[in-house]
Coordinates of C-alpha atoms in Angstrom, one line a residue:
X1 CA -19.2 -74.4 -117.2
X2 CA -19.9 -73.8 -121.0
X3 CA -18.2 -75.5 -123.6
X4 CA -17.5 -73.8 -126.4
X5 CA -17.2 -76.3 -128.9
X6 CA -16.0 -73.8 -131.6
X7 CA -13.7 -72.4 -129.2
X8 CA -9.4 -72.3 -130.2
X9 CA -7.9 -75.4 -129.5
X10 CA -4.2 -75.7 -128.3
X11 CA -2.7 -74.9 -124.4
X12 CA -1.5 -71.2 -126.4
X13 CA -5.1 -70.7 -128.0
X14 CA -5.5 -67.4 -125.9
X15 CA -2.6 -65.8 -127.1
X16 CA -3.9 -65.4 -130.7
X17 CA -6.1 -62.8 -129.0
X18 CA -4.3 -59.3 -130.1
X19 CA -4.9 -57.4 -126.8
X20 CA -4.1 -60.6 -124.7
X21 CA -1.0 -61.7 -126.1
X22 CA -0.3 -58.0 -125.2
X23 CA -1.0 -58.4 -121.6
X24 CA 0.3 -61.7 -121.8
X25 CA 3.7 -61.1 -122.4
X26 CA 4.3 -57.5 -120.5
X27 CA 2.9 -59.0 -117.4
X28 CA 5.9 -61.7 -117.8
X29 CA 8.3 -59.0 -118.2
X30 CA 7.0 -57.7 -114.6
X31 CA 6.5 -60.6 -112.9
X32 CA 10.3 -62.1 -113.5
X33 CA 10.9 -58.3 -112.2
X34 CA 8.9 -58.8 -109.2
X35 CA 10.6 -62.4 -108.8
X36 CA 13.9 -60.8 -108.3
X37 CA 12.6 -58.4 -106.3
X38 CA 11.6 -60.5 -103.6
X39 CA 14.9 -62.7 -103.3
X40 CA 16.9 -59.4 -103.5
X41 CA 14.6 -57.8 -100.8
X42 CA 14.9 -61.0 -98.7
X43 CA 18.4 -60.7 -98.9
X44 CA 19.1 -57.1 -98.0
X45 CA 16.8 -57.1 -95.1
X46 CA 18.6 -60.7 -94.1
X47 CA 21.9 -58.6 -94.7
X48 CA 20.6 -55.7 -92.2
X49 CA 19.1 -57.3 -89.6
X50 CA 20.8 -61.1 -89.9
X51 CA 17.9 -61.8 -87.9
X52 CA 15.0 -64.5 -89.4
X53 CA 12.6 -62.9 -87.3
X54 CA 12.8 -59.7 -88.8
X55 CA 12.8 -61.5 -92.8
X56 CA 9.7 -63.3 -91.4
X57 CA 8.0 -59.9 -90.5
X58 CA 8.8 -59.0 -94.0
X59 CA 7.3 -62.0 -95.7
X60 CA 4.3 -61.6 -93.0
X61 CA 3.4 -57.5 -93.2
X62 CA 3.2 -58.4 -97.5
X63 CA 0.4 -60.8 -96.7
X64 CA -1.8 -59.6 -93.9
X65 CA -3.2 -57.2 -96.1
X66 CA -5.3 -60.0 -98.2
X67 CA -6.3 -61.3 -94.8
X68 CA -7.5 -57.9 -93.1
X69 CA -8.5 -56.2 -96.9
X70 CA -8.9 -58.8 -99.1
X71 CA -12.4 -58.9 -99.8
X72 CA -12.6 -55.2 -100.4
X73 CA -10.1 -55.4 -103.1
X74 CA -13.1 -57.3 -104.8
X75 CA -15.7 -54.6 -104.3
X76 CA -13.0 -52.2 -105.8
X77 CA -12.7 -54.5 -108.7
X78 CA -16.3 -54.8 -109.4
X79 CA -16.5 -51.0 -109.0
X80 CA -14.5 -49.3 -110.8
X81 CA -13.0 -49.9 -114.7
X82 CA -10.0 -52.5 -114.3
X83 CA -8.1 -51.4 -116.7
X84 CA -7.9 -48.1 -114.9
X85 CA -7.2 -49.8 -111.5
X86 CA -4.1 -52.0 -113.3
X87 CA -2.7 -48.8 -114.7
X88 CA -3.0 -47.3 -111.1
X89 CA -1.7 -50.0 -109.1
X90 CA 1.3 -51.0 -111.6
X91 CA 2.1 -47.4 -111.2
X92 CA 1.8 -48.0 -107.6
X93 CA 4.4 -51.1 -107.8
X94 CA 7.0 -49.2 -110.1
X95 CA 6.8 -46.6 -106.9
X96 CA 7.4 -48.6 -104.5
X97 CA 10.4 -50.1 -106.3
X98 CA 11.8 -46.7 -106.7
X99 CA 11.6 -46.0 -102.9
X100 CA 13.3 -49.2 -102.1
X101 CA 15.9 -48.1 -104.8
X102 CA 16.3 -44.8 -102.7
X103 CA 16.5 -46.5 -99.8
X104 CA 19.6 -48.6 -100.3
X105 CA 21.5 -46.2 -102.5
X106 CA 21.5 -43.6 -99.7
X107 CA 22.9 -46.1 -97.4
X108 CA 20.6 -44.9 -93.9
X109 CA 18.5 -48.2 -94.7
X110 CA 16.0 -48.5 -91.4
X111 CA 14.0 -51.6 -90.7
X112 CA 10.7 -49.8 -90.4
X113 CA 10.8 -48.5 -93.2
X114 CA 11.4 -51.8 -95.1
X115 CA 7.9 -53.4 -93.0
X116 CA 5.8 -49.8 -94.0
X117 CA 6.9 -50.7 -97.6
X118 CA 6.1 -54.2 -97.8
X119 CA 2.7 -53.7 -96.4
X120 CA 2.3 -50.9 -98.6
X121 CA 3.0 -53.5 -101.5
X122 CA 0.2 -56.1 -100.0
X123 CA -2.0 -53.1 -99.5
X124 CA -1.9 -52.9 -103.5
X125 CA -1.9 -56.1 -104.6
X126 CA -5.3 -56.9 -102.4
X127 CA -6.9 -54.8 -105.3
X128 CA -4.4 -55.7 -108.1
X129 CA -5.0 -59.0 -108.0
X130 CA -8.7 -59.3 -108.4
X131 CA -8.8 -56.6 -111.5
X132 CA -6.1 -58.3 -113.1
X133 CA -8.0 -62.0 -112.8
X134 CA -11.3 -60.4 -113.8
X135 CA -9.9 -58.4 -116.5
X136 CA -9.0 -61.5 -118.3
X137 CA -12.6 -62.5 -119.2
X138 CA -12.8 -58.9 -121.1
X139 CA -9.4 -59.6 -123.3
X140 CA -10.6 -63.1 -124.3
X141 CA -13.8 -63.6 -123.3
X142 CA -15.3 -67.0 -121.9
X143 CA -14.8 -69.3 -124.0
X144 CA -11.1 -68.8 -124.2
X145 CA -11.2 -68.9 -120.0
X146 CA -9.8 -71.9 -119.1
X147 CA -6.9 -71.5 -121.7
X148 CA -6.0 -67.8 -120.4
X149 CA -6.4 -69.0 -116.7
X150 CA -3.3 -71.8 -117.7
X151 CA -1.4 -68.9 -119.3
X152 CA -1.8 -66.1 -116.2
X153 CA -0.1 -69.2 -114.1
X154 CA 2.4 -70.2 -116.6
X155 CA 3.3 -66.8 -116.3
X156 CA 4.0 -66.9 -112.9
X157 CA 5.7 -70.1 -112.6
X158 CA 8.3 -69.1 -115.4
X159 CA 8.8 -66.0 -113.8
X160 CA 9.6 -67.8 -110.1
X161 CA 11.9 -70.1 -112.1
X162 CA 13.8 -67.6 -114.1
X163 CA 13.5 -64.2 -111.7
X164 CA 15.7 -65.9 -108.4
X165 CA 18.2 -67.3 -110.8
X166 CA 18.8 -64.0 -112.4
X167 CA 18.7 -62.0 -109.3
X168 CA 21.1 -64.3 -107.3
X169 CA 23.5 -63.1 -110.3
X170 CA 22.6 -59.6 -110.3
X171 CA 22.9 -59.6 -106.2
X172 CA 26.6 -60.6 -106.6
X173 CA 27.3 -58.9 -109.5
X174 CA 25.9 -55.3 -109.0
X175 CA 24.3 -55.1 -106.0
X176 CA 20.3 -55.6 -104.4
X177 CA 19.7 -51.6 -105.1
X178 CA 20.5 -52.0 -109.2
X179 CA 17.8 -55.2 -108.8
X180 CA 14.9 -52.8 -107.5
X181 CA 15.5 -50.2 -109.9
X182 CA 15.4 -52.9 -112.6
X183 CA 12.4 -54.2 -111.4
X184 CA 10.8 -50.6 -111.1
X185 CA 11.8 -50.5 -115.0
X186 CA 9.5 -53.3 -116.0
X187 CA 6.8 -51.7 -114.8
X188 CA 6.6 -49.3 -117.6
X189 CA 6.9 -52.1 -120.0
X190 CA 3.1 -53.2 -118.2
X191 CA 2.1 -49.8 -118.5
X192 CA 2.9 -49.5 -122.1
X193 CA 1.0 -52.8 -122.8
X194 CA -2.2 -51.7 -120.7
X195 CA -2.0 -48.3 -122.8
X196 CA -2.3 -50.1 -126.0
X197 CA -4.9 -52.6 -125.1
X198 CA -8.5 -52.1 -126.5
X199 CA -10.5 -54.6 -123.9
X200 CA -14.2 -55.9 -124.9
X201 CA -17.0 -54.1 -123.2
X202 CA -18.7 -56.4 -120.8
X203 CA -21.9 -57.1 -121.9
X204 CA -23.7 -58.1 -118.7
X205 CA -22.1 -54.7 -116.4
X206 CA -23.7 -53.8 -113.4
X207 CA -26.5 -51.0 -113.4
X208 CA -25.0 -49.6 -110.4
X209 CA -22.2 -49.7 -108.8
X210 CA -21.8 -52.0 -105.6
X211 CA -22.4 -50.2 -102.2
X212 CA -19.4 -50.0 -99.5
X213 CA -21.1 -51.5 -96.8
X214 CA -21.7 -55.1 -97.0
X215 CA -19.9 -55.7 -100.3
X216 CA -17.3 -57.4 -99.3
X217 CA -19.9 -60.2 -97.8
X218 CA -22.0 -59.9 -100.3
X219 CA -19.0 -62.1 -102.4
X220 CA -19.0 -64.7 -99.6
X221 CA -22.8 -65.0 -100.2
X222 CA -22.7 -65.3 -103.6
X223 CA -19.6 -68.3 -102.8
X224 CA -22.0 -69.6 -100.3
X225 CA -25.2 -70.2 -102.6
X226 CA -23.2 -72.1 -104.7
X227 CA -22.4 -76.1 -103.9
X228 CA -19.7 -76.6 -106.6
X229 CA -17.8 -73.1 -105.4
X230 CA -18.0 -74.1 -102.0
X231 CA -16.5 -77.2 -103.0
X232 CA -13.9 -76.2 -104.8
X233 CA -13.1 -73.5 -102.2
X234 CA -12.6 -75.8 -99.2
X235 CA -10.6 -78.5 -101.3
X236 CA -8.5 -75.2 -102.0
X237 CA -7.9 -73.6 -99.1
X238 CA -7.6 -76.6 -97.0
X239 CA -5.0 -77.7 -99.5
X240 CA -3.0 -74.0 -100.1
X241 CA -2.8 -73.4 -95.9
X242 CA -1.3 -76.9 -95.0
X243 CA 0.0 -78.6 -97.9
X244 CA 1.9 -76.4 -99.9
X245 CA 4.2 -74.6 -97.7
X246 CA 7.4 -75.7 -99.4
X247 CA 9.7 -72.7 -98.2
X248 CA 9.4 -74.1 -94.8
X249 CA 9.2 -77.9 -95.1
X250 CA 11.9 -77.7 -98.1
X251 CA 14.2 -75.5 -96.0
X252 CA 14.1 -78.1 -93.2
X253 CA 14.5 -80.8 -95.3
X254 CA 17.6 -79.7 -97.2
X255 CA 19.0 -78.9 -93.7
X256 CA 17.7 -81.5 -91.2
X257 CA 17.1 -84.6 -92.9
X258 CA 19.3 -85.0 -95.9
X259 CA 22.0 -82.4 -94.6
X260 CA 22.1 -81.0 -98.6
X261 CA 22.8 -77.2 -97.8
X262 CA 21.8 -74.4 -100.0
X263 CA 22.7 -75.8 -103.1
X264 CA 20.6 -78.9 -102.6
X265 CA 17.8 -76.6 -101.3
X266 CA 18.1 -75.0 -104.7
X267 CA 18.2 -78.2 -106.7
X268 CA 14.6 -78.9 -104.9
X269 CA 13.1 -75.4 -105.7
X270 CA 14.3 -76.1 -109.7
X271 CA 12.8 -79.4 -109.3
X272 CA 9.8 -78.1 -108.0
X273 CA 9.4 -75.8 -110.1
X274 CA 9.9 -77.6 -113.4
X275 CA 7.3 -79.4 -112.1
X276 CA 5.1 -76.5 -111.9
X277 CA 5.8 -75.4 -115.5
X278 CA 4.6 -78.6 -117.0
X279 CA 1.9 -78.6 -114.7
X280 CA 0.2 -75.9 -115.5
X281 CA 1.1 -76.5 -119.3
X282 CA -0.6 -79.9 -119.4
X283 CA -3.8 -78.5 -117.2
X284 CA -4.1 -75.9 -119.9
X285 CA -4.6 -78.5 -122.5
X286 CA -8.1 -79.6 -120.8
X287 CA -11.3 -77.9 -122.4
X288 CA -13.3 -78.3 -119.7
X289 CA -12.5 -77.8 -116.0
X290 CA -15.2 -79.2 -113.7
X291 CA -15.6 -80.0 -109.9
X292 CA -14.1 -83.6 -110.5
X293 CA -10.9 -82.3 -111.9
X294 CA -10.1 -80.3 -108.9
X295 CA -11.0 -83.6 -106.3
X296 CA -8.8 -85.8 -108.5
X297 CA -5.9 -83.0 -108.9
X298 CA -5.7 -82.6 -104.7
X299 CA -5.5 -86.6 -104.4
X300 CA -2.9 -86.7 -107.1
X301 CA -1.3 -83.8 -105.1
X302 CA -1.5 -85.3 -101.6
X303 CA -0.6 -88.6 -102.9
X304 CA 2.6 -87.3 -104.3
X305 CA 3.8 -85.1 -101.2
X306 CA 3.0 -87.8 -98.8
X307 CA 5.4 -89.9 -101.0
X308 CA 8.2 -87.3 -100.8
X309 CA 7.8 -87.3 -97.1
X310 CA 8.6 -91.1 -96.8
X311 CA 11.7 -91.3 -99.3
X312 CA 14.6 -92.2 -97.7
X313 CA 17.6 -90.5 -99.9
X314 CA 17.8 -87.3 -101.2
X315 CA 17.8 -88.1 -105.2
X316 CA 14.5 -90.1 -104.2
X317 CA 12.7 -86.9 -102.4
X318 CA 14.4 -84.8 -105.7
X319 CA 12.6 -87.1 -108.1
X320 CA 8.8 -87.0 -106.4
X321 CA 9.1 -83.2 -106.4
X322 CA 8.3 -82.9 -110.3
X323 CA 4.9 -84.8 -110.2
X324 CA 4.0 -83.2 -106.9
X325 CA 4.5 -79.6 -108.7
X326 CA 3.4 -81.0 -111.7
X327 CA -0.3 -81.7 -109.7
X328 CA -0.1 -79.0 -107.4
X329 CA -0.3 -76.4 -110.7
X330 CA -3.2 -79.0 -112.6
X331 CA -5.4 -78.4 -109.0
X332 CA -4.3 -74.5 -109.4
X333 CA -5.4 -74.3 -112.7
X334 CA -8.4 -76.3 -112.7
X335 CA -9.8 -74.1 -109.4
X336 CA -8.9 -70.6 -111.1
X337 CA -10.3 -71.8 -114.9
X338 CA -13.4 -73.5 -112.7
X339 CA -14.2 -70.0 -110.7
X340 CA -13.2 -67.8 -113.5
X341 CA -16.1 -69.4 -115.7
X342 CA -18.6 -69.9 -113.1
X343 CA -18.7 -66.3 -111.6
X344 CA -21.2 -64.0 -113.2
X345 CA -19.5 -60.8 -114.6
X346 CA -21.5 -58.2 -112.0
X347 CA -19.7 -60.8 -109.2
X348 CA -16.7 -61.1 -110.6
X349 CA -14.2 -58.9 -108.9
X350 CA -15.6 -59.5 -105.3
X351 CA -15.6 -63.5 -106.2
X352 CA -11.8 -63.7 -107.4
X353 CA -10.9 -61.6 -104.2
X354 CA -12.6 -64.4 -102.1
X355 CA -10.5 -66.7 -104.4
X356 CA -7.4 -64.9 -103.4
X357 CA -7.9 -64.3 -100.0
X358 CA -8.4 -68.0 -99.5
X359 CA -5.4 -69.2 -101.9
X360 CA -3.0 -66.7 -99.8
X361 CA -4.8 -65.5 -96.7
X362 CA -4.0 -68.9 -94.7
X363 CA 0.0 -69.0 -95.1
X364 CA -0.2 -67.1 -91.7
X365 CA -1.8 -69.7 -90.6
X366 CA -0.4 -72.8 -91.8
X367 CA 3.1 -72.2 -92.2
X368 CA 3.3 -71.6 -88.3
X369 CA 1.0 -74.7 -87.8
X370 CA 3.4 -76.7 -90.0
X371 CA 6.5 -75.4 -89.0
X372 CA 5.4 -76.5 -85.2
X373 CA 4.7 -79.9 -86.2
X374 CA 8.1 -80.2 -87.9
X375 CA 9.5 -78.9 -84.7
X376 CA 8.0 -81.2 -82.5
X377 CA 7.1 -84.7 -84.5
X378 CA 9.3 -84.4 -86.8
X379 CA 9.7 -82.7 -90.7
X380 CA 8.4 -85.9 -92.4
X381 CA 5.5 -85.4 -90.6
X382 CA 4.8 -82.0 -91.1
X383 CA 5.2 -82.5 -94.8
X384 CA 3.0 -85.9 -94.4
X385 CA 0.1 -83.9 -92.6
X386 CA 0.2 -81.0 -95.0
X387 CA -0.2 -84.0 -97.9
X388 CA -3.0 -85.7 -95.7
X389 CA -5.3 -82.7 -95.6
X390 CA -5.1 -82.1 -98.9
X391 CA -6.2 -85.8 -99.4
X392 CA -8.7 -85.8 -96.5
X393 CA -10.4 -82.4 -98.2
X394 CA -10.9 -84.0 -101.6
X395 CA -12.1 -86.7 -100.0
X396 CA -14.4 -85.1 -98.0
X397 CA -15.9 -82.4 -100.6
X398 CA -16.0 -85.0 -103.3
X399 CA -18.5 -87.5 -101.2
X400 CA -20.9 -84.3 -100.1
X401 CA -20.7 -83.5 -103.8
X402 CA -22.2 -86.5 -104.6
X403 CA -24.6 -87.3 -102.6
X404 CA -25.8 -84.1 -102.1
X405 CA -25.9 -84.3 -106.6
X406 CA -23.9 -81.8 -107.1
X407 CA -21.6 -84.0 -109.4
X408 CA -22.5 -86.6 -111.5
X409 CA -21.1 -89.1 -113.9
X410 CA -21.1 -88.1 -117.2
X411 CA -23.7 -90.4 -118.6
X412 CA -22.8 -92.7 -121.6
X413 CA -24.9 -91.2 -124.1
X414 CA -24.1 -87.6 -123.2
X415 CA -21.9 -87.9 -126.1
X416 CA -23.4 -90.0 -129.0
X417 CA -25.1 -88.0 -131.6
X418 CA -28.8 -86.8 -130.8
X419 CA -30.8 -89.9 -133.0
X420 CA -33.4 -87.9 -135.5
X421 CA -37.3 -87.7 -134.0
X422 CA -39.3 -90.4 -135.5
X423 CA -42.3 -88.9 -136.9
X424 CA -45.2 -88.8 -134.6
X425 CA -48.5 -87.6 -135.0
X426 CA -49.8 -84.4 -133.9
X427 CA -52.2 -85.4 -131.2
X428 CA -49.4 -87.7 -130.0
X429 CA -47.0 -84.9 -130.1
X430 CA -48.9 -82.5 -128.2
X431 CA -49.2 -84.8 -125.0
X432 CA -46.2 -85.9 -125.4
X433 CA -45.4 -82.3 -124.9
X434 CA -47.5 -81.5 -122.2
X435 CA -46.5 -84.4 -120.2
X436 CA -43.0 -83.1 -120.4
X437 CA -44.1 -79.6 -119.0
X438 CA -46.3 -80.6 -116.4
X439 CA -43.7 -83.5 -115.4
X440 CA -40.0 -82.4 -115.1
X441 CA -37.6 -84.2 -114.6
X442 CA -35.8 -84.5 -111.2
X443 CA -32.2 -82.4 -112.6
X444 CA -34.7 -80.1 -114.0
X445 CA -35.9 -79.4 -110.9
X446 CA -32.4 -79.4 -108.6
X447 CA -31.0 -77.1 -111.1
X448 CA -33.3 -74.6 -111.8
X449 CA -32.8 -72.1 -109.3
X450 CA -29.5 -70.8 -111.0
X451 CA -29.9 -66.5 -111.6
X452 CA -30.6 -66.2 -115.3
X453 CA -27.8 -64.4 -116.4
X454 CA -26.2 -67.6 -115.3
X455 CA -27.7 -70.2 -116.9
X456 CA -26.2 -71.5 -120.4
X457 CA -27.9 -72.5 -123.3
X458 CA -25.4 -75.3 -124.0
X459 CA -24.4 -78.5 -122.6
X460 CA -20.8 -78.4 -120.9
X461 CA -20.7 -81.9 -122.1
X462 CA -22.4 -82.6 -125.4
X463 CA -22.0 -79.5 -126.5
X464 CA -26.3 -79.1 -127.6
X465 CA -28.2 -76.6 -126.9
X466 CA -29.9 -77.5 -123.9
X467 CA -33.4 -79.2 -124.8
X468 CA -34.5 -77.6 -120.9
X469 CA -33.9 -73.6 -121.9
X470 CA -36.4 -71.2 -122.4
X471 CA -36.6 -71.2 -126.7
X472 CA -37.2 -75.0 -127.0
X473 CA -39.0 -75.4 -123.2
X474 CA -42.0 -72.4 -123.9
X475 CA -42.6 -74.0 -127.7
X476 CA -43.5 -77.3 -126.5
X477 CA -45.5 -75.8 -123.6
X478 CA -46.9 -73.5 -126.0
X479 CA -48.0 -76.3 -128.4
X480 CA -49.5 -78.2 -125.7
X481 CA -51.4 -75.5 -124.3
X482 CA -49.6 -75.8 -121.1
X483 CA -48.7 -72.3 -119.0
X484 CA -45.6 -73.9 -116.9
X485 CA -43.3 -70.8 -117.3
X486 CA -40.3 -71.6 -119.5
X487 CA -37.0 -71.8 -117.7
X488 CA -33.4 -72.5 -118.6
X489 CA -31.8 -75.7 -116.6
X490 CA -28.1 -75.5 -115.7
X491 CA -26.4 -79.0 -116.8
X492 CA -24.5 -81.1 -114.5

């Protein structure tokens, strides 16, 4: 990734950005509205059926759309303007709200209905999602990406933390109907924002469109030619399917091991999710996410949680809950600010939808995985597995990393001042220059084959312009008479 060196400092850099702080703070409106939707929804259909099966199906049918349509949610995104497709799909949310409004109000509530509706809601979000991750990059741009990326999940975290606690009040105080018609309210407080907002024009768009057939792989190519996504990917998904299923392993520890009830089961969401909060505040403060900072974040993660899983009392398991939320958001942030900057613009859309179908495609997966282990071995060691993946996959990806040279330590003299060139004769000069094109160097040639439009002129480290890139590389050629094609190098 680039650094900007003249980039905004400070975690709340991107919100100095007109149209973002815009976007910024309407999407927090909606997503503490789309918090309480989901407890209130839990709740009525728990209410109905009074069956765990049926809120199960609930949680499930809003999910298995990212699994079965995911990646063509990216192909839409990359297709299509996003700020179009946000207006569209936020529409589509405030609608759906309203139905489930209808639906209580009139009292003839039926269960299919509520499933129709909730896949309905995935249906959207497998195409929300994606546009509203790529459509970052055209508020702020990409310097400002690894900031914004911090924000977008601060942004969600507050709005878990404050949504449930307002709609447990709501619930009892007015009812779950008044909570979706609330909720279908903030939506036109996004709609109004997306209205108003002027987005940059991208300057590296497509010349055509993306085809239908094949898109969707065509993102899981473009993951696959590239070591560090692969990387970051599998540390990711291993790490999002086992280790962080905390409704589940929570649940059954407030209820099976420490005998706490829902109030205790509460206290560990809030801890959880303070954690969280100041998480992803303190991974917003880094300038530069790399490959490294996601293998460290997973350990620091899985170290944590496998903790929690051995403390014997309660107030012990309460207090390893903040640094293991605290971890889990710097991994999360360091993997969405680390994609977000490496993904090409043309990509974009179809690379963030492989990104999403991997951070919430494999809860159908792992929750049942974990919740069986729980069952059987016990929950400490469902909780302890989930932490030992996560350590295992960081692990794992970091060693192939390295020796495969993917990631390197950051030499020494990476950042000391460049010394001023002696003076050297011209004869001397010139071969000097011509032994460096006819011999390069050995990271010269491993990183080379990078797509242009890919390749910065700037060292993520030092901040230089890169001495390998086409302007410096064809003038000494040039002035040695050499015909070695110029060709810009992507730093480790």
């Amino acid at each position: 990734m680039v650094v900007n060196s003249t980039a905004p400092k400070g975690v709340f850099a991107a919100l100095r950005v007109r149209d973002y702080r815009i976007y910024w703070s309407t999407g927090l409106v909606s997503n503490i509205g789309s918090a309480m939707q989901g407890v209130a929804l839990d709740w009525f259909v728990l209410t109905l059926t009074h069956s765990g099966t049926a809120l199960g199906w609930v949680a499930g049918l809003q999910f298995a759309p990212v699994l079965l349509f995911g990646l063509w949610g990216g192909v839409v995104a990359d297709r299509y303007d996003r700020r179009t497709l946000l207006l569209w799909t936020q529409t589509l949310y405030a609608v759906q709200a309203l139905l489930l409004t209808v639906i209580v109000f009139s009292g003839h509530a039926a269960l299919w209905l509520l499933y129709v509706l909730s896949f309905a809601l995935g249906c959207v979000f497998t195409v929300e999602n994606p546009a509203r991750l790529s459509f970052v990059t055209e508020l702020v741009g990409r310097a400002l990406i690894p900031k914004a990326a911090g924000l977008n999940i601060l942004s969600l975290n507050a709005a878990r933390l404050i949504g449930p606690a307002i709609a447990g009040v709501l619930i009892g105080a007015i009812g779950t109907g008044w909570v979706f018609a609330l909720n279908a309210v903030s939506f036109t407080v996004v709609l109004a924002g997306l209205l108003s907002i002027r987005p940059r024009v991208r300057k590296t768009r497509p010349v055509s469109r993306p085809p239908w057939t094949g898109a969707g792989a065509e993102g899981l190519r473009y993951v696959a030619a590239r070591p560090e996504l692969v990387g970051v990917f599998t540390i990711f998904g291993l790490a999002a399917t086992f280790a962080v299923n905390f409704p589940t392993t929570l649940t059954l520890f407030a209820g099976r091991v420490f005998d706490v009830g829902s109030r205790g089961l509460g206290l560990m969401n809030t801890a959880l999710a303070v954690g969280t909060v100041a998480g992803t505040v303190a991974a917003t403060r880094g300038v530069s996410p790399r490959v490294r900072t996601v293998v460290v974040g997973a350990l620091l993660f899985g170290g944590f949680e496998a903790l929690a899983a051995v403390m014997p009392t309660y107030p012990a398991f309460l207090a390893l809950l903040l640094p293991a939320g605290l971890t889990l958001m710097t991994l999360n942030t360091a993997v969405s600010a680390f994609v977000q900057s490496e993904v090409s613009d043309a990509m974009r859309g179809r690379v963030m939808a492989v990104y999403t179908v991997i951070s919430m495609g494999g809860s159908p997966v792992g929750a049942p995985v974990i919740g069986w282990i729980s069952q059987q071995a016990g929950v400490r060691w469902g909780l302890g597995v989930g932490a030992a993946t996560a350590v295992l996959a960081a692990l794992g990806v970091g060693l192939w990393l390295w020796l495969s040279g993917t990631v390197r330590p950051v030499p020494a003299s990476a950042t000391q001042p460049v010394p001023a060139a002696p003076h050297v004769p011209r004869s001397a000069s010139a071969s000097a220059a011509a032994s460096t094109c006819r011999s390069p160097s050995p990271v010269t040639r491993l990183l080379a084959n990078r797509p242009p439009e890919e390749r910065p002129m700037t060292d993520r480290h030092t901040g230089r312009s890169d001495p390998t890139s086409s302007t410096s590389s064809s003038r000494n050629c040039e002035a040695a008479g050499s015909t070695v094609p110029s060709t810009r190098v992507r730093p480790t």
